[in-house]
PDB file of C-alpha atoms in Angstrom:
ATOM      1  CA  UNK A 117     112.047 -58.633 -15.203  1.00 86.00           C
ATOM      2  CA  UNK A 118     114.009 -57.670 -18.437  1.00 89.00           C
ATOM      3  CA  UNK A 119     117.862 -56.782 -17.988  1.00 90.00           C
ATOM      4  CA  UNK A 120     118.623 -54.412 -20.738  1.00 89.00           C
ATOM      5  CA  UNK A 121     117.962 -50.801 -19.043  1.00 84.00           C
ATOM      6  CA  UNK A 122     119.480 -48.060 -20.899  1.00 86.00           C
ATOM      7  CA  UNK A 123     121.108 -49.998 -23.412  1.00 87.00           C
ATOM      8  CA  UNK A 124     121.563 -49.261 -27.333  1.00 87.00           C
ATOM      9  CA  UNK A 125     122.355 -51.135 -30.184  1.00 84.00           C
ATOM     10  CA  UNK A 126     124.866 -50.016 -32.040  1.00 87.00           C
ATOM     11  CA  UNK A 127     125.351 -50.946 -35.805  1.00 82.00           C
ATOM     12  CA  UNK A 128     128.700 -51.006 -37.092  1.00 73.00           C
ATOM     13  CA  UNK A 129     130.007 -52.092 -40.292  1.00 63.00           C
ATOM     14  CA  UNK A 130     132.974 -53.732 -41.502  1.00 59.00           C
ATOM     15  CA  UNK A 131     135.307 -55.021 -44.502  1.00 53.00           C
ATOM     16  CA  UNK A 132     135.363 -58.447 -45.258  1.00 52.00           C
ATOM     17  CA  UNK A 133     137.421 -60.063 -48.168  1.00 48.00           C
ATOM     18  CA  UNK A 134     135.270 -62.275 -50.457  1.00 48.00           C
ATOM     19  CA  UNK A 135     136.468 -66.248 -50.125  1.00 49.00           C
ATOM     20  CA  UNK A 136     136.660 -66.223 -54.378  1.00 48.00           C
ATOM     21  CA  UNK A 137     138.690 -62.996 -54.929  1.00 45.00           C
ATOM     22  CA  UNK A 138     141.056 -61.129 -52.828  1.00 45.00           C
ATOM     23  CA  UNK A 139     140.303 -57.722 -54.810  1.00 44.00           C
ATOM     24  CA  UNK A 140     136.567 -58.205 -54.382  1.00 42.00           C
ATOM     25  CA  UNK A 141     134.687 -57.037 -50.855  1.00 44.00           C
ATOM     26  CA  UNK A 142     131.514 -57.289 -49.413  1.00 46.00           C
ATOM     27  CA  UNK A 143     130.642 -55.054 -46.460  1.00 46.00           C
ATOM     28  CA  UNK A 144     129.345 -56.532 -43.524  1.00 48.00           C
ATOM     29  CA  UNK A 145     126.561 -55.278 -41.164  1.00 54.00           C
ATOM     30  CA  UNK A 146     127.268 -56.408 -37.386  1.00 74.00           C
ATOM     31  CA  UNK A 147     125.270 -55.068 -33.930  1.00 77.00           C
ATOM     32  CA  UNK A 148     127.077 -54.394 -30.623  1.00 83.00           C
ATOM     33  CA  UNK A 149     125.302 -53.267 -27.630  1.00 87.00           C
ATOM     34  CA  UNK A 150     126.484 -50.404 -25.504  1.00 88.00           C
ATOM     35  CA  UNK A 151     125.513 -50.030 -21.889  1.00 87.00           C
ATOM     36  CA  UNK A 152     124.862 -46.361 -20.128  1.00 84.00           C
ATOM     37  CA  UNK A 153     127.414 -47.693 -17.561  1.00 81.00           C
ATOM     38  CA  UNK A 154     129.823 -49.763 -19.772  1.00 81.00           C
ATOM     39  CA  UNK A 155     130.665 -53.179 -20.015  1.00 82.00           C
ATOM     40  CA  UNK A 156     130.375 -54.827 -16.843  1.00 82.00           C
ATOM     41  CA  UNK A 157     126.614 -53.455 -17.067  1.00 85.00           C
ATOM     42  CA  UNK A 158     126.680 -55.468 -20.099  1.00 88.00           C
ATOM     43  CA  UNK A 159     127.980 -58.413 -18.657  1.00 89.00           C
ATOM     44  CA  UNK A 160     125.878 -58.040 -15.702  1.00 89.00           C
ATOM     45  CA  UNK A 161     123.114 -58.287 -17.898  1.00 92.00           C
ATOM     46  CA  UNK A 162     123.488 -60.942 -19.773  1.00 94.00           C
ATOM     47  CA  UNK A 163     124.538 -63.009 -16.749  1.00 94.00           C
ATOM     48  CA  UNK A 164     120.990 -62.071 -15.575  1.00 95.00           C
ATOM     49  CA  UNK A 165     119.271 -62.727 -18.660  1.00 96.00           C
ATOM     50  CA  UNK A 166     120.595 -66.556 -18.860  1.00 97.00           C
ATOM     51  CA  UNK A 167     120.283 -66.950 -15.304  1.00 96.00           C
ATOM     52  CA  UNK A 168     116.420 -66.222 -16.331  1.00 96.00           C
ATOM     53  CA  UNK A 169     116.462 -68.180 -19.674  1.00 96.00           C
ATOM     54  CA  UNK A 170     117.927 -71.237 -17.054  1.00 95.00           C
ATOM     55  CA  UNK A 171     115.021 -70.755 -14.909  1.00 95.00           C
ATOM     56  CA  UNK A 172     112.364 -70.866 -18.285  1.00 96.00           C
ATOM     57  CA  UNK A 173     111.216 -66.903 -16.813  1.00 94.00           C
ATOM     58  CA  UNK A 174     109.879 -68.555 -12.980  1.00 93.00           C
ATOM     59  CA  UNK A 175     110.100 -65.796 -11.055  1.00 89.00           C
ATOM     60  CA  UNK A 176     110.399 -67.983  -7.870  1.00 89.00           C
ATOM     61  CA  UNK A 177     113.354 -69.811  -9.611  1.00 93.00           C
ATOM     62  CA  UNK A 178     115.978 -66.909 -10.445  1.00 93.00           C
ATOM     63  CA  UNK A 179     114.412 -64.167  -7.857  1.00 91.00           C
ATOM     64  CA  UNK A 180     116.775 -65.256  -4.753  1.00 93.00           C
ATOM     65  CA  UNK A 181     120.053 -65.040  -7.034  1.00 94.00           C
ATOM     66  CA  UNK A 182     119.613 -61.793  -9.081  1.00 92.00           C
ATOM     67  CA  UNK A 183     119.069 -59.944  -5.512  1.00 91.00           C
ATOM     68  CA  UNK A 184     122.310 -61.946  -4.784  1.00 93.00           C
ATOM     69  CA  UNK A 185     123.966 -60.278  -8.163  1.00 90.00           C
ATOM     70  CA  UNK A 186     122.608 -57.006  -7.217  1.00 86.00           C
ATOM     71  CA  UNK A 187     123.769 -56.630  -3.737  1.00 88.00           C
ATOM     72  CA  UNK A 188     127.470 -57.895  -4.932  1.00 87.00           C
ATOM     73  CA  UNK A 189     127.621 -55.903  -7.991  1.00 81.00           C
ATOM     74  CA  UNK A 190     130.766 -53.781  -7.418  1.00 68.00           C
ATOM     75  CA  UNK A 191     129.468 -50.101  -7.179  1.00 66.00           C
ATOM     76  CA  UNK A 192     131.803 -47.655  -9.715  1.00 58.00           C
ATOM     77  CA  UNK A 193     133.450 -50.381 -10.974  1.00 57.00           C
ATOM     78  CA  UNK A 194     131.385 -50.641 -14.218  1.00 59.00           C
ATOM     79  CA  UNK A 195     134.221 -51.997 -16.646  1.00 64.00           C
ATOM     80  CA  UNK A 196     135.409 -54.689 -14.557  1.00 70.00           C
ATOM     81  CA  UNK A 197     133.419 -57.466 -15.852  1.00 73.00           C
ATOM     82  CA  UNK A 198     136.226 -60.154 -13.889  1.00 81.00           C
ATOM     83  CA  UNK A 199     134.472 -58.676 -10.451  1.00 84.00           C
ATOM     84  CA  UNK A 200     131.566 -58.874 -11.718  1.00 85.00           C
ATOM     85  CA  UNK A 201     132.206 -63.064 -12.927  1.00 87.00           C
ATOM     86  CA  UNK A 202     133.383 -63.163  -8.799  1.00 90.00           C
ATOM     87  CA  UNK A 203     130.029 -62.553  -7.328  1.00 91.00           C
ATOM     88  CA  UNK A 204     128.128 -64.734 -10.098  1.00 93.00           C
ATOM     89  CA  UNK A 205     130.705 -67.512  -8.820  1.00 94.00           C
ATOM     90  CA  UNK A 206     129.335 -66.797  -4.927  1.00 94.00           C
ATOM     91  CA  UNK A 207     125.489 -66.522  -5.649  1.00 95.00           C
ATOM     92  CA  UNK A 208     126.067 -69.804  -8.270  1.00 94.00           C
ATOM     93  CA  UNK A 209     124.344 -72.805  -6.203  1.00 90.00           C
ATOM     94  CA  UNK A 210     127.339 -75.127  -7.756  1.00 94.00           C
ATOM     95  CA  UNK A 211     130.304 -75.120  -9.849  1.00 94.00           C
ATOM     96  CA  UNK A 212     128.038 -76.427 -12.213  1.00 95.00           C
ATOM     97  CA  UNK A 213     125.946 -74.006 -12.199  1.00 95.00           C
ATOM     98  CA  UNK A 214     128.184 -71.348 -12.536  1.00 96.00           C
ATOM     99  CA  UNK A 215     130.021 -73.136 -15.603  1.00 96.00           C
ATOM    100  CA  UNK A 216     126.640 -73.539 -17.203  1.00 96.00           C
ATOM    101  CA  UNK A 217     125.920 -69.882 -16.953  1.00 96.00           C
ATOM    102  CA  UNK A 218     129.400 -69.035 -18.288  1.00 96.00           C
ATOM    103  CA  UNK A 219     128.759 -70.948 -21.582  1.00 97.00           C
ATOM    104  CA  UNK A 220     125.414 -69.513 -21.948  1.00 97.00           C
ATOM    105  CA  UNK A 221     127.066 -65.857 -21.359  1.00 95.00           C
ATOM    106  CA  UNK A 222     129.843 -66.903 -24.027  1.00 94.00           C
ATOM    107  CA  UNK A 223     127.674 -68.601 -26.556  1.00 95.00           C
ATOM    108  CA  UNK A 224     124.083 -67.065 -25.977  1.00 95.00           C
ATOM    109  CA  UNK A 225     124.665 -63.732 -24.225  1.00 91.00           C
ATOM    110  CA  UNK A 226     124.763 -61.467 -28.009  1.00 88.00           C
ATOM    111  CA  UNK A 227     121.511 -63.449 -28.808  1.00 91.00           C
ATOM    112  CA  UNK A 228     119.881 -62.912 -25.432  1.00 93.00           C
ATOM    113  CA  UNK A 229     120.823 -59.225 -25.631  1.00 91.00           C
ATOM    114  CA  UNK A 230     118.953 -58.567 -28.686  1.00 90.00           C
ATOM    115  CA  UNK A 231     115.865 -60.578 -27.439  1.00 93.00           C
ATOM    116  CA  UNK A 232     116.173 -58.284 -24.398  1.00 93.00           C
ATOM    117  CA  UNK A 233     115.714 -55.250 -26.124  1.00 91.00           C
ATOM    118  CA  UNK A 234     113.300 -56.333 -27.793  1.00 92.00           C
ATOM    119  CA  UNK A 235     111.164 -57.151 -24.380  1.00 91.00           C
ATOM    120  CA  UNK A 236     112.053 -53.435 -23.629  1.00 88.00           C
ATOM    121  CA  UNK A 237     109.442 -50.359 -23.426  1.00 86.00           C
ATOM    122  CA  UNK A 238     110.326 -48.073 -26.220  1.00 84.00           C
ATOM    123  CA  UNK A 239     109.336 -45.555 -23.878  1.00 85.00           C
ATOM    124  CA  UNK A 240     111.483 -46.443 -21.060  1.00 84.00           C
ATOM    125  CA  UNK A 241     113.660 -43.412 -20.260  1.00 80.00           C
ATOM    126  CA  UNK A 242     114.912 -44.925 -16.693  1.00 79.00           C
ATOM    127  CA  UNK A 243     115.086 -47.768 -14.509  1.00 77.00           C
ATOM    128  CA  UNK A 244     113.815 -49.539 -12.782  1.00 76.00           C
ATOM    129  CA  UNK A 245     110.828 -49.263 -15.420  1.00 79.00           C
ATOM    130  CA  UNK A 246     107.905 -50.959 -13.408  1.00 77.00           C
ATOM    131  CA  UNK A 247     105.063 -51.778 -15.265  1.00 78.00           C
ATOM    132  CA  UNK A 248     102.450 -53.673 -13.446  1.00 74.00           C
ATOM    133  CA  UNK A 249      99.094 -54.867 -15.581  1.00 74.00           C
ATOM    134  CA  UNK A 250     100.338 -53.659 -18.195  1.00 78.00           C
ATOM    135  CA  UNK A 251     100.284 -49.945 -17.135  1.00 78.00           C
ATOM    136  CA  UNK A 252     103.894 -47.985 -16.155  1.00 80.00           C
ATOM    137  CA  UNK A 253     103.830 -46.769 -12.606  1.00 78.00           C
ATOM    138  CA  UNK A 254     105.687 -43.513 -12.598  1.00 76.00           C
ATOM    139  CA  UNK A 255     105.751 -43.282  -8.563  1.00 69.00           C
ATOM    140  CA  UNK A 256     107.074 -46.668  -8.224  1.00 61.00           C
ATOM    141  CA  UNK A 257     110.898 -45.472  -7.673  1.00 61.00           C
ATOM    142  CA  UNK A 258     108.830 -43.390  -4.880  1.00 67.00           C
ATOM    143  CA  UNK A 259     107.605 -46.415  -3.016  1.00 72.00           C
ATOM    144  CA  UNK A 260     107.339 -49.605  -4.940  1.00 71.00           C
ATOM    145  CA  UNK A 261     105.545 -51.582  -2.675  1.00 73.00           C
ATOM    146  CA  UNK A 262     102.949 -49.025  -2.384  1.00 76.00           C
ATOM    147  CA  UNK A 263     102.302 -48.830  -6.314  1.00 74.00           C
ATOM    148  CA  UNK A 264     102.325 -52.002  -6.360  1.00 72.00           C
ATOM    149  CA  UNK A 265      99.781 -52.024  -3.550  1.00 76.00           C
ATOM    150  CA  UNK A 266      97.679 -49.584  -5.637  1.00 76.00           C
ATOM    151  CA  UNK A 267      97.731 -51.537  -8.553  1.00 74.00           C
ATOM    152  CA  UNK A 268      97.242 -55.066  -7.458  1.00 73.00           C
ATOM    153  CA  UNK A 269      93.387 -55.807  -8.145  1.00 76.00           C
ATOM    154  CA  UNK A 270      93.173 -59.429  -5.758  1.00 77.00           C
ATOM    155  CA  UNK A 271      93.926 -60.454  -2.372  1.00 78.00           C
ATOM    156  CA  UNK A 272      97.038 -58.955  -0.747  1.00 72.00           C
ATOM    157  CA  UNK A 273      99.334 -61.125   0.624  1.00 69.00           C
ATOM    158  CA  UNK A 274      99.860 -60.926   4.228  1.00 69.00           C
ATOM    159  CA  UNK A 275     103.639 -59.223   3.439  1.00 61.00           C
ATOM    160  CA  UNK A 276     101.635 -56.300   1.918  1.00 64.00           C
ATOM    161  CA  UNK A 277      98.974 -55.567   4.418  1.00 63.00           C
ATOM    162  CA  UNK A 278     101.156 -53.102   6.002  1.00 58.00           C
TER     163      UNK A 278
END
């Protein structure tokens, strides 16, 4: 799972003063990412990406609370990253937990961002972009548990028989 979607990077530049000389200045290259749905898509994201980075990328670690995310993620409401801080507090396992994800949000989140989009297709032009073996599955928005089906090359689990 990646959590960057539609996302861009966005460079922008800016002024600095030189520390030595007030008349001298150096320009300054800095990255922001923009989200197709704004900036609680942004924070969603990177709440999702260290809840990952907590769980070293198990699957069966961070699966249970990024379905929790998704199902509370206020619909329309794609700017207000405080509602979006409310459900991560109710799908947190502790207060502990939750603090620990704020500070990696605060501290890590611009890093994890750009690692993010780096993880992400070049060609992906929607989501969710499944890829399974390697190989993007254009019909899996159709019926993901079928491509999945069709893909998978061992033993189905009993969950998928039917």
């Amino acid at each position: 799972m990646v959590p960057f979607g539609n996302a861009q990077v966005v460079e922008t530049s800016s002024r600095k003063r030189h520390h030595h000389s007030k008349k001298q200045q150096q320009q300054q290259q800095q990255q922001s990412i923009e989200c197709q749905h704004g900036l609680g898509e942004c924070v969603g994201n990177e709440y999702q990406q260290c809840i990952i980075e907590d769980a070293n990328h198990e699957f069966d670690r961070y699966w249970e609370m990024i379905q929790c995310l998704e199902l509370g993620f206020p619909m329309g409401q794609q700017d207000d990253d405080d509602a979006i801080v409310k459900v991560v507090q109710s799908c947190s396992a502790s207060r502990q937990h939750f603090e620990q994800l704020q500070d990696c949000v605060q501290y890590k989140g611009p890093q994890h961002q750009l690692e993010y989009m780096q993880m992400t297709p070049p060609e992906l032009h929607y989501v969710p972009w499944v890829v399974v073996n390697g190989r993007h599955i254009d019909e899996a928005h159709e019926s993901l548990k079928a491509a999945v089906c069709d893909a998978y090359t061992g033993q189905l689990p009993e969950c998928m028989e039917n």
